């Protein structure tokens, strides 16, 4: 019966070995795919950065501040639909949860399924809108414009606003950052707004709407690059871990195989010895 | 706590490096950042003059222009660089910001050099948009067709 057990354990180990080897192949190929997507995303981000930084300049130069009011807070949480990318989605989810706990009058517009899954259980009534089909293809300005238009059409009002996303730093690091969002009233009451000549309500409205789309586009580009680089790192680590498991399992497999052979030999020899002594 | 720290980093990090650079190139000339979502045409470059087409009329921006905001109309932006050369770009839409410190941010949804435009394609687009307007049923479709006509007319004008 010991022999049977040895064989069964051998089979189990070899099944496990095969499955871990498959996992390693999958994570390696996912890493390659992410590396390619990351290169493209980083290239597009470089081209988008002056645009994104330029879009924030007016709000800094005009010293726009949050509206004094009780209309609540708007958070646009930028993530994507796909997982296996490290801490990218959970870091956004964590900050949204802290924000809602600090300020219950908060509405969240979620871009991407993953953050929706994180927030759905406890904060479903704070979720104003969810955007899906995000992350499969690189974002273009039209996508951001669509989201901005939906936000504007929904008539959400807010005194304080922010876009929450992961700003890309290097291949191995990203930082969860927020960009401030100001309502039209906040812009109209900015301390340095009178410095700006001949502005009417129409111009301010068009300007803030366009800049919402621009800022959203920029945050989507930064987030996409962070996501791909994070996925690359995560899949690389997974492949390394799988490799370690394969080494350990192979060792165990060989040891078990040798033990089985030794046991068989012992049985044969002791059987033969017993026959000899009988004779 | 983490939020204010990250907001502070936003202001003190790389985002304001550009501001510090602009401070040096400040007084006599103006610093232009002209970008589209997928390309950078000018990034904090000192230029002499910029002519922009806007809904409140086309105007030229010189150093020490009064600060203002404007919404871009489909048309041609002309940049007069410091070395005397002029470059023309067709923009579809966007915004222009002129700040107190003579920095200009020209954010265009799409911007292409005028010499890459094909006049026959532009005329074809105009014809298509006009037939679209004729067959448009809803208010939204009519508005979209009118926008299309406005852009194609400006395109044809830019090619001529």
Short mmCIF file of N, CA and C in Angstrom, two decimals, chain B:
data_model
loop_
_atom_site.label_atom_id
_atom_site.label_comp_id
_atom_site.label_asym_id
_atom_site.label_seq_id
_atom_site.Cartn_x
_atom_site.Cartn_y
_atom_site.Cartn_z
N UNK B 1 -5.55 63.53 4.82
CA UNK B 1 -4.11 63.88 4.99
C UNK B 1 -3.35 63.51 3.72
N UNK B 2 -3.63 62.31 3.31
CA UNK B 2 -2.94 61.85 2.09
C UNK B 2 -3.36 62.71 0.90
N UNK B 3 -4.63 63.19 0.93
CA UNK B 3 -5.14 63.96 -0.20
C UNK B 3 -4.44 65.29 -0.32
N UNK B 4 -4.30 66.01 0.83
CA UNK B 4 -3.66 67.33 0.75
C UNK B 4 -2.20 67.15 0.39
N UNK B 5 -1.58 66.08 0.92
CA UNK B 5 -0.18 65.85 0.58
C UNK B 5 -0.04 65.62 -0.91
N UNK B 6 -0.92 64.82 -1.47
CA UNK B 6 -0.78 64.56 -2.89
C UNK B 6 -1.15 65.79 -3.70
N UNK B 7 -2.08 66.60 -3.21
CA UNK B 7 -2.44 67.84 -3.92
C UNK B 7 -1.26 68.79 -3.89
N UNK B 8 -0.56 68.84 -2.73
CA UNK B 8 0.60 69.72 -2.62
C UNK B 8 1.68 69.27 -3.59
N UNK B 9 1.87 67.94 -3.67
CA UNK B 9 2.87 67.45 -4.60
C UNK B 9 2.52 67.85 -6.01
N UNK B 10 1.21 67.85 -6.30
CA UNK B 10 0.76 68.25 -7.63
C UNK B 10 1.26 69.64 -7.96
N UNK B 11 1.21 70.53 -6.94
CA UNK B 11 1.60 71.91 -7.21
C UNK B 11 3.11 72.09 -7.17
N UNK B 12 3.79 71.30 -6.31
CA UNK B 12 5.21 71.56 -6.16
C UNK B 12 6.06 70.62 -6.99
N UNK B 13 5.44 69.72 -7.69
CA UNK B 13 6.20 68.72 -8.45
C UNK B 13 6.50 69.17 -9.86
N UNK B 14 6.48 68.24 -10.76
CA UNK B 14 6.89 68.56 -12.12
C UNK B 14 5.93 69.53 -12.79
N UNK B 15 4.67 69.59 -12.28
CA UNK B 15 3.69 70.44 -12.94
C UNK B 15 4.08 71.91 -12.88
N UNK B 16 4.81 72.30 -11.83
CA UNK B 16 5.19 73.72 -11.78
C UNK B 16 6.59 73.95 -12.30
N UNK B 17 7.27 72.88 -12.68
CA UNK B 17 8.59 73.11 -13.27
C UNK B 17 8.43 73.98 -14.50
N UNK B 18 7.37 73.72 -15.25
CA UNK B 18 7.11 74.49 -16.47
C UNK B 18 6.95 75.95 -16.10
N UNK B 19 6.23 76.24 -14.98
CA UNK B 19 6.01 77.63 -14.57
C UNK B 19 7.34 78.30 -14.30
N UNK B 20 8.24 77.56 -13.61
CA UNK B 20 9.52 78.19 -13.26
C UNK B 20 10.30 78.51 -14.52
N UNK B 21 10.24 77.58 -15.51
CA UNK B 21 10.95 77.85 -16.76
C UNK B 21 10.37 79.09 -17.43
N UNK B 22 9.03 79.18 -17.41
CA UNK B 22 8.40 80.33 -18.06
C UNK B 22 8.80 81.65 -17.41
N UNK B 23 9.04 81.61 -16.11
CA UNK B 23 9.40 82.84 -15.40
C UNK B 23 10.60 83.51 -16.01
N UNK B 24 11.56 82.72 -16.48
CA UNK B 24 12.77 83.32 -17.06
C UNK B 24 12.47 83.98 -18.40
N UNK B 25 11.61 83.34 -19.20
CA UNK B 25 11.38 83.86 -20.55
C UNK B 25 10.27 84.89 -20.55
N UNK B 26 10.04 85.56 -19.44
CA UNK B 26 8.79 86.30 -19.25
C UNK B 26 8.70 87.64 -19.97
N UNK B 27 9.33 88.68 -19.47
CA UNK B 27 8.92 90.06 -19.75
C UNK B 27 8.72 90.44 -21.22
N UNK B 28 9.69 90.43 -22.10
CA UNK B 28 9.46 91.03 -23.42
C UNK B 28 8.61 90.15 -24.31
N UNK B 29 8.83 88.84 -24.36
CA UNK B 29 8.08 88.01 -25.29
C UNK B 29 7.10 87.15 -24.52
N UNK B 30 6.32 86.36 -25.28
CA UNK B 30 5.35 85.52 -24.60
C UNK B 30 5.64 84.06 -24.87
N UNK B 31 5.20 83.22 -23.97
CA UNK B 31 5.52 81.81 -24.03
C UNK B 31 4.27 81.06 -24.48
N UNK B 32 4.39 80.32 -25.59
CA UNK B 32 3.23 79.66 -26.16
C UNK B 32 3.30 78.16 -25.93
N UNK B 33 2.21 77.59 -25.43
CA UNK B 33 2.05 76.15 -25.43
C UNK B 33 0.87 75.84 -26.34
N UNK B 34 1.15 75.24 -27.50
CA UNK B 34 0.12 74.95 -28.49
C UNK B 34 0.13 73.43 -28.63
N UNK B 35 -0.93 72.79 -28.14
CA UNK B 35 -0.94 71.33 -28.16
C UNK B 35 -2.31 70.79 -28.51
N UNK B 36 -2.30 69.57 -29.03
CA UNK B 36 -3.53 68.82 -29.26
C UNK B 36 -3.40 67.55 -28.43
N UNK B 37 -4.51 66.81 -28.21
CA UNK B 37 -4.40 65.63 -27.35
C UNK B 37 -3.32 64.65 -27.78
N UNK B 38 -3.04 64.57 -29.08
CA UNK B 38 -2.06 63.56 -29.48
C UNK B 38 -0.80 64.14 -30.08
N UNK B 39 -0.63 65.46 -29.99
CA UNK B 39 0.64 65.99 -30.48
C UNK B 39 0.95 67.33 -29.83
N UNK B 40 2.26 67.62 -29.80
CA UNK B 40 2.70 68.88 -29.23
C UNK B 40 3.27 69.71 -30.35
N UNK B 41 2.76 70.94 -30.52
CA UNK B 41 3.31 71.78 -31.58
C UNK B 41 4.30 72.78 -31.02
N UNK B 42 3.93 73.41 -29.90
CA UNK B 42 4.84 74.31 -29.22
C UNK B 42 4.70 74.05 -27.73
N UNK B 43 5.81 73.89 -27.03
CA UNK B 43 5.74 73.66 -25.58
C UNK B 43 6.58 74.71 -24.88
N UNK B 44 5.91 75.75 -24.38
CA UNK B 44 6.61 76.86 -23.71
C UNK B 44 7.66 77.50 -24.59
N UNK B 45 7.29 77.73 -25.85
CA UNK B 45 8.23 78.34 -26.77
C UNK B 45 7.92 79.83 -26.85
N UNK B 46 8.97 80.64 -26.84
CA UNK B 46 8.78 82.08 -26.93
C UNK B 46 8.49 82.45 -28.39
N UNK B 47 7.38 83.15 -28.62
CA UNK B 47 7.02 83.56 -29.99
C UNK B 47 6.66 85.03 -30.00
N UNK B 48 6.58 85.57 -31.23
CA UNK B 48 6.31 87.02 -31.35
C UNK B 48 4.81 87.31 -31.37
N UNK B 49 4.07 86.53 -32.18
CA UNK B 49 2.64 86.83 -32.33
C UNK B 49 1.89 85.57 -32.70
N UNK B 50 0.63 85.50 -32.30
CA UNK B 50 -0.21 84.37 -32.68
C UNK B 50 -1.56 84.92 -33.13
N UNK B 51 -2.00 84.52 -34.33
CA UNK B 51 -3.34 84.91 -34.78
C UNK B 51 -4.27 83.72 -34.59
N UNK B 52 -5.38 83.93 -33.88
CA UNK B 52 -6.30 82.81 -33.62
C UNK B 52 -7.71 83.14 -34.10
N UNK B 53 -8.42 82.12 -34.64
CA UNK B 53 -9.82 82.32 -35.03
C UNK B 53 -10.71 81.93 -33.85
N UNK B 54 -11.52 82.87 -33.36
CA UNK B 54 -12.36 82.50 -32.24
C UNK B 54 -13.80 82.93 -32.50
N UNK B 55 -14.69 82.42 -31.66
CA UNK B 55 -16.10 82.75 -31.84
C UNK B 55 -16.39 84.20 -31.55
N UNK B 56 -15.50 84.85 -30.79
CA UNK B 56 -15.70 86.29 -30.56
C UNK B 56 -14.87 87.09 -31.53
N UNK B 57 -14.52 86.48 -32.67
CA UNK B 57 -13.76 87.20 -33.70
C UNK B 57 -12.31 86.75 -33.74
N UNK B 58 -11.69 86.87 -34.92
CA UNK B 58 -10.27 86.51 -35.02
C UNK B 58 -9.45 87.64 -34.45
N UNK B 59 -8.44 87.27 -33.68
CA UNK B 59 -7.58 88.34 -33.15
C UNK B 59 -6.14 87.87 -33.05
N UNK B 60 -5.26 88.84 -33.01
CA UNK B 60 -3.83 88.55 -32.90
C UNK B 60 -3.38 88.75 -31.47
N UNK B 61 -2.53 87.86 -31.01
CA UNK B 61 -2.04 87.94 -29.63
C UNK B 61 -0.58 88.37 -29.67
N UNK B 62 -0.30 89.50 -29.04
CA UNK B 62 1.08 89.99 -28.92
C UNK B 62 1.49 89.92 -27.47
N UNK B 63 2.80 90.01 -27.17
CA UNK B 63 3.20 90.01 -25.76
C UNK B 63 2.47 91.10 -24.99
N UNK B 64 2.15 90.82 -23.76
CA UNK B 64 1.42 91.76 -22.91
C UNK B 64 0.01 92.02 -23.43
N UNK B 65 -0.56 91.05 -24.11
CA UNK B 65 -1.97 91.14 -24.49
C UNK B 65 -2.79 91.03 -23.21
N UNK B 66 -3.95 91.69 -23.18
CA UNK B 66 -4.77 91.63 -21.99
C UNK B 66 -5.20 90.18 -21.76
N UNK B 67 -5.18 89.70 -20.49
CA UNK B 67 -5.56 88.31 -20.24
C UNK B 67 -7.00 88.06 -20.67
N UNK B 68 -7.25 86.92 -21.27
CA UNK B 68 -8.61 86.59 -21.67
C UNK B 68 -8.73 85.09 -21.94
N UNK B 69 -9.97 84.65 -22.09
CA UNK B 69 -10.23 83.28 -22.52
C UNK B 69 -11.05 83.36 -23.79
N UNK B 70 -10.83 82.42 -24.69
CA UNK B 70 -11.66 82.42 -25.90
C UNK B 70 -11.85 80.99 -26.38
N UNK B 71 -12.95 80.79 -27.11
CA UNK B 71 -13.24 79.47 -27.66
C UNK B 71 -12.87 79.51 -29.14
N UNK B 72 -12.12 78.49 -29.60
CA UNK B 72 -11.65 78.51 -30.98
C UNK B 72 -12.74 78.10 -31.95
N UNK B 73 -12.71 78.73 -33.12
CA UNK B 73 -13.61 78.40 -34.22
C UNK B 73 -12.79 77.61 -35.22
N UNK B 74 -13.40 76.75 -36.06
CA UNK B 74 -12.58 76.08 -37.07
C UNK B 74 -11.92 77.12 -37.96
N UNK B 75 -10.60 77.00 -38.10
CA UNK B 75 -9.91 78.00 -38.91
C UNK B 75 -8.42 77.85 -38.79
N UNK B 76 -7.71 78.88 -39.24
CA UNK B 76 -6.25 78.80 -39.30
C UNK B 76 -5.62 79.60 -38.18
N UNK B 77 -4.68 78.96 -37.48
CA UNK B 77 -3.88 79.65 -36.47
C UNK B 77 -2.53 79.97 -37.10
N UNK B 78 -2.12 81.22 -37.02
CA UNK B 78 -0.80 81.59 -37.58
C UNK B 78 0.12 81.94 -36.43
N UNK B 79 1.30 81.29 -36.39
CA UNK B 79 2.27 81.57 -35.34
C UNK B 79 3.46 82.28 -35.96
N UNK B 80 3.76 83.47 -35.45
CA UNK B 80 4.93 84.21 -35.92
C UNK B 80 6.06 83.97 -34.95
N UNK B 81 7.06 83.18 -35.39
CA UNK B 81 8.12 82.82 -34.46
C UNK B 81 9.16 83.92 -34.33
N UNK B 82 10.02 83.78 -33.32
CA UNK B 82 11.01 84.84 -33.03
C UNK B 82 12.00 85.03 -34.15
N UNK B 83 12.27 83.96 -34.93
CA UNK B 83 13.26 84.12 -36.00
C UNK B 83 12.64 84.65 -37.27
N UNK B 84 11.37 85.08 -37.22
CA UNK B 84 10.75 85.69 -38.38
C UNK B 84 9.90 84.75 -39.20
N UNK B 85 10.01 83.45 -39.01
CA UNK B 85 9.22 82.53 -39.85
C UNK B 85 7.79 82.46 -39.34
N UNK B 86 6.88 82.13 -40.23
CA UNK B 86 5.47 81.96 -39.83
C UNK B 86 5.06 80.54 -40.13
N UNK B 87 4.24 79.99 -39.23
CA UNK B 87 3.73 78.66 -39.48
C UNK B 87 2.21 78.72 -39.34
N UNK B 88 1.52 78.03 -40.26
CA UNK B 88 0.06 78.04 -40.20
C UNK B 88 -0.45 76.64 -39.87
N UNK B 89 -1.45 76.58 -38.99
CA UNK B 89 -2.06 75.31 -38.62
C UNK B 89 -3.56 75.45 -38.70
N UNK B 90 -4.22 74.39 -39.17
CA UNK B 90 -5.68 74.38 -39.16
C UNK B 90 -6.13 73.74 -37.85
N UNK B 91 -7.04 74.42 -37.13
CA UNK B 91 -7.56 73.84 -35.89
C UNK B 91 -9.06 73.62 -36.05
N UNK B 92 -9.55 72.52 -35.43
CA UNK B 92 -10.96 72.22 -35.57
C UNK B 92 -11.78 72.90 -34.48
N UNK B 93 -11.24 72.92 -33.27
CA UNK B 93 -11.95 73.56 -32.15
C UNK B 93 -10.99 73.58 -30.97
N UNK B 94 -11.42 74.21 -29.89
CA UNK B 94 -10.55 74.20 -28.71
C UNK B 94 -10.69 75.50 -27.94
N UNK B 95 -9.70 75.77 -27.07
CA UNK B 95 -9.75 77.00 -26.28
C UNK B 95 -8.39 77.67 -26.29
N UNK B 96 -8.41 78.98 -26.06
CA UNK B 96 -7.15 79.70 -25.91
C UNK B 96 -7.21 80.49 -24.61
N UNK B 97 -6.11 80.41 -23.84
CA UNK B 97 -6.03 81.12 -22.57
C UNK B 97 -4.85 82.06 -22.62
N UNK B 98 -5.07 83.33 -22.33
CA UNK B 98 -3.95 84.27 -22.22
C UNK B 98 -3.91 84.71 -20.77
N UNK B 99 -2.78 84.44 -20.10
CA UNK B 99 -2.69 84.75 -18.68
C UNK B 99 -1.98 86.08 -18.44
N UNK B 100 -2.03 86.47 -17.15
CA UNK B 100 -1.44 87.75 -16.78
C UNK B 100 0.05 87.81 -17.06
N UNK B 101 0.74 86.66 -16.92
CA UNK B 101 2.19 86.68 -17.09
C UNK B 101 2.58 86.43 -18.54
N UNK B 102 1.69 86.72 -19.46
CA UNK B 102 1.96 86.58 -20.90
C UNK B 102 2.22 85.15 -21.33
N UNK B 103 1.67 84.17 -20.60
CA UNK B 103 1.77 82.81 -21.11
C UNK B 103 0.46 82.50 -21.83
N UNK B 104 0.59 81.78 -22.94
CA UNK B 104 -0.60 81.47 -23.75
C UNK B 104 -0.71 79.96 -23.87
N UNK B 105 -1.90 79.43 -23.54
CA UNK B 105 -2.14 78.00 -23.76
C UNK B 105 -3.18 77.88 -24.86
N UNK B 106 -2.77 77.31 -25.97
CA UNK B 106 -3.68 77.12 -27.09
C UNK B 106 -3.94 75.62 -27.18
N UNK B 107 -5.14 75.22 -26.72
CA UNK B 107 -5.45 73.80 -26.69
C UNK B 107 -6.44 73.51 -27.79
N UNK B 108 -6.00 72.77 -28.80
CA UNK B 108 -6.87 72.49 -29.93
C UNK B 108 -7.26 71.03 -29.91
N UNK B 109 -8.49 70.75 -30.30
CA UNK B 109 -8.91 69.36 -30.35
C UNK B 109 -8.14 68.63 -31.44
N UNK B 110 -8.00 69.28 -32.60
CA UNK B 110 -7.14 68.71 -33.65
C UNK B 110 -6.44 69.86 -34.33
N UNK B 111 -5.15 69.69 -34.58
CA UNK B 111 -4.40 70.74 -35.26
C UNK B 111 -3.49 70.10 -36.28
N UNK B 112 -3.56 70.58 -37.53
CA UNK B 112 -2.67 70.04 -38.56
C UNK B 112 -2.03 71.19 -39.32
N UNK B 113 -0.78 71.01 -39.78
CA UNK B 113 -0.18 72.05 -40.62
C UNK B 113 -1.01 72.22 -41.89
N UNK B 114 -1.16 73.48 -42.31
CA UNK B 114 -2.06 73.77 -43.43
C UNK B 114 -1.60 73.11 -44.72
N UNK B 115 -0.27 72.97 -44.89
CA UNK B 115 0.18 72.39 -46.15
C UNK B 115 -0.05 70.89 -46.25
N UNK B 116 -0.56 70.26 -45.19
CA UNK B 116 -0.90 68.85 -45.32
C UNK B 116 -2.36 68.66 -45.73
N UNK B 117 -3.09 69.77 -45.95
CA UNK B 117 -4.51 69.65 -46.29
C UNK B 117 -4.68 69.43 -47.79
N UNK B 118 -5.69 68.63 -48.13
CA UNK B 118 -5.97 68.32 -49.54
C UNK B 118 -7.27 69.02 -49.91
N UNK B 119 -7.20 69.98 -50.86
CA UNK B 119 -8.38 70.81 -51.13
C UNK B 119 -9.53 70.00 -51.71
N UNK B 120 -9.20 68.96 -52.53
CA UNK B 120 -10.30 68.20 -53.12
C UNK B 120 -11.03 67.40 -52.05
N UNK B 121 -10.28 66.86 -51.09
CA UNK B 121 -10.93 66.13 -50.01
C UNK B 121 -11.79 67.07 -49.18
N UNK B 122 -11.30 68.31 -48.99
CA UNK B 122 -12.06 69.28 -48.21
C UNK B 122 -13.36 69.63 -48.92
N UNK B 123 -13.30 69.82 -50.26
CA UNK B 123 -14.52 70.17 -51.01
C UNK B 123 -15.52 69.02 -50.94
N UNK B 124 -14.97 67.77 -51.00
CA UNK B 124 -15.85 66.61 -50.94
C UNK B 124 -16.56 66.56 -49.59
N UNK B 125 -15.80 66.86 -48.52
CA UNK B 125 -16.37 66.86 -47.18
C UNK B 125 -17.47 67.89 -47.07
N UNK B 126 -17.25 69.06 -47.73
CA UNK B 126 -18.26 70.13 -47.68
C UNK B 126 -19.55 69.65 -48.36
N UNK B 127 -19.38 69.01 -49.53
CA UNK B 127 -20.57 68.53 -50.25
C UNK B 127 -21.33 67.50 -49.41
N UNK B 128 -20.56 66.61 -48.76
CA UNK B 128 -21.18 65.57 -47.92
C UNK B 128 -21.96 66.21 -46.78
N UNK B 129 -21.34 67.22 -46.13
CA UNK B 129 -22.00 67.84 -44.98
C UNK B 129 -23.27 68.55 -45.40
N UNK B 130 -23.23 69.18 -46.60
CA UNK B 130 -24.42 69.90 -47.06
C UNK B 130 -25.57 68.93 -47.32
N UNK B 131 -25.24 67.75 -47.89
CA UNK B 131 -26.32 66.79 -48.13
C UNK B 131 -26.80 66.21 -46.81
N UNK B 132 -25.90 66.10 -45.84
CA UNK B 132 -26.29 65.63 -44.51
C UNK B 132 -27.31 66.57 -43.88
N UNK B 133 -27.06 67.89 -44.05
CA UNK B 133 -27.98 68.87 -43.47
C UNK B 133 -29.34 68.77 -44.14
N UNK B 134 -29.32 68.55 -45.46
CA UNK B 134 -30.59 68.46 -46.19
C UNK B 134 -31.40 67.27 -45.71
N UNK B 135 -30.73 66.17 -45.37
CA UNK B 135 -31.46 64.98 -44.98
C UNK B 135 -31.58 64.83 -43.47
N UNK B 136 -31.15 65.85 -42.70
CA UNK B 136 -31.19 65.73 -41.25
C UNK B 136 -32.61 65.87 -40.74
N UNK B 137 -32.98 65.01 -39.77
CA UNK B 137 -34.36 65.04 -39.28
C UNK B 137 -34.45 65.69 -37.90
N UNK B 138 -33.60 65.25 -36.95
CA UNK B 138 -33.74 65.77 -35.60
C UNK B 138 -32.88 67.02 -35.42
N UNK B 139 -33.13 67.73 -34.29
CA UNK B 139 -32.38 68.95 -34.00
C UNK B 139 -30.89 68.63 -33.85
N UNK B 140 -30.63 67.49 -33.15
CA UNK B 140 -29.24 67.11 -32.90
C UNK B 140 -28.52 66.85 -34.22
N UNK B 141 -29.20 66.09 -35.13
CA UNK B 141 -28.57 65.77 -36.41
C UNK B 141 -28.33 67.03 -37.22
N UNK B 142 -29.30 67.97 -37.13
CA UNK B 142 -29.13 69.24 -37.88
C UNK B 142 -27.93 69.99 -37.34
N UNK B 143 -27.82 70.04 -36.00
CA UNK B 143 -26.71 70.79 -35.40
C UNK B 143 -25.38 70.15 -35.78
N UNK B 144 -25.36 68.80 -35.77
CA UNK B 144 -24.11 68.13 -36.12
C UNK B 144 -23.73 68.42 -37.57
N UNK B 145 -24.74 68.41 -38.47
CA UNK B 145 -24.46 68.69 -39.88
C UNK B 145 -23.97 70.12 -40.06
N UNK B 146 -24.56 71.05 -39.28
CA UNK B 146 -24.12 72.44 -39.40
C UNK B 146 -22.68 72.61 -38.94
N UNK B 147 -22.33 71.90 -37.86
CA UNK B 147 -20.94 71.96 -37.39
C UNK B 147 -20.03 71.42 -38.48
N UNK B 148 -20.44 70.30 -39.10
CA UNK B 148 -19.64 69.69 -40.15
C UNK B 148 -19.44 70.67 -41.30
N UNK B 149 -20.51 71.41 -41.66
CA UNK B 149 -20.40 72.38 -42.75
C UNK B 149 -19.42 73.48 -42.36
N UNK B 150 -19.53 73.95 -41.12
CA UNK B 150 -18.65 75.04 -40.67
C UNK B 150 -17.18 74.64 -40.78
N UNK B 151 -16.90 73.40 -40.33
CA UNK B 151 -15.50 72.94 -40.38
C UNK B 151 -15.05 72.78 -41.83
N UNK B 152 -15.89 72.17 -42.69
CA UNK B 152 -15.43 71.95 -44.06
C UNK B 152 -15.27 73.25 -44.82
N UNK B 153 -16.15 74.24 -44.53
CA UNK B 153 -15.98 75.54 -45.20
C UNK B 153 -14.65 76.17 -44.79
N UNK B 154 -14.34 76.07 -43.48
CA UNK B 154 -13.07 76.64 -43.03
C UNK B 154 -11.89 75.89 -43.63
N UNK B 155 -12.05 74.57 -43.80
CA UNK B 155 -11.00 73.77 -44.40
C UNK B 155 -10.72 74.23 -45.83
N UNK B 156 -11.83 74.38 -46.60
CA UNK B 156 -11.68 74.81 -48.01
C UNK B 156 -11.02 76.18 -48.05
N UNK B 157 -11.44 77.08 -47.14
CA UNK B 157 -10.87 78.43 -47.12
C UNK B 157 -9.38 78.37 -46.80
N UNK B 158 -9.02 77.44 -45.88
CA UNK B 158 -7.61 77.35 -45.48
C UNK B 158 -6.74 76.86 -46.62
N UNK B 159 -7.32 76.01 -47.51
CA UNK B 159 -6.52 75.47 -48.59
C UNK B 159 -6.28 76.51 -49.67
N UNK B 160 -7.18 77.48 -49.76
CA UNK B 160 -7.06 78.44 -50.86
C UNK B 160 -6.02 79.50 -50.62
#
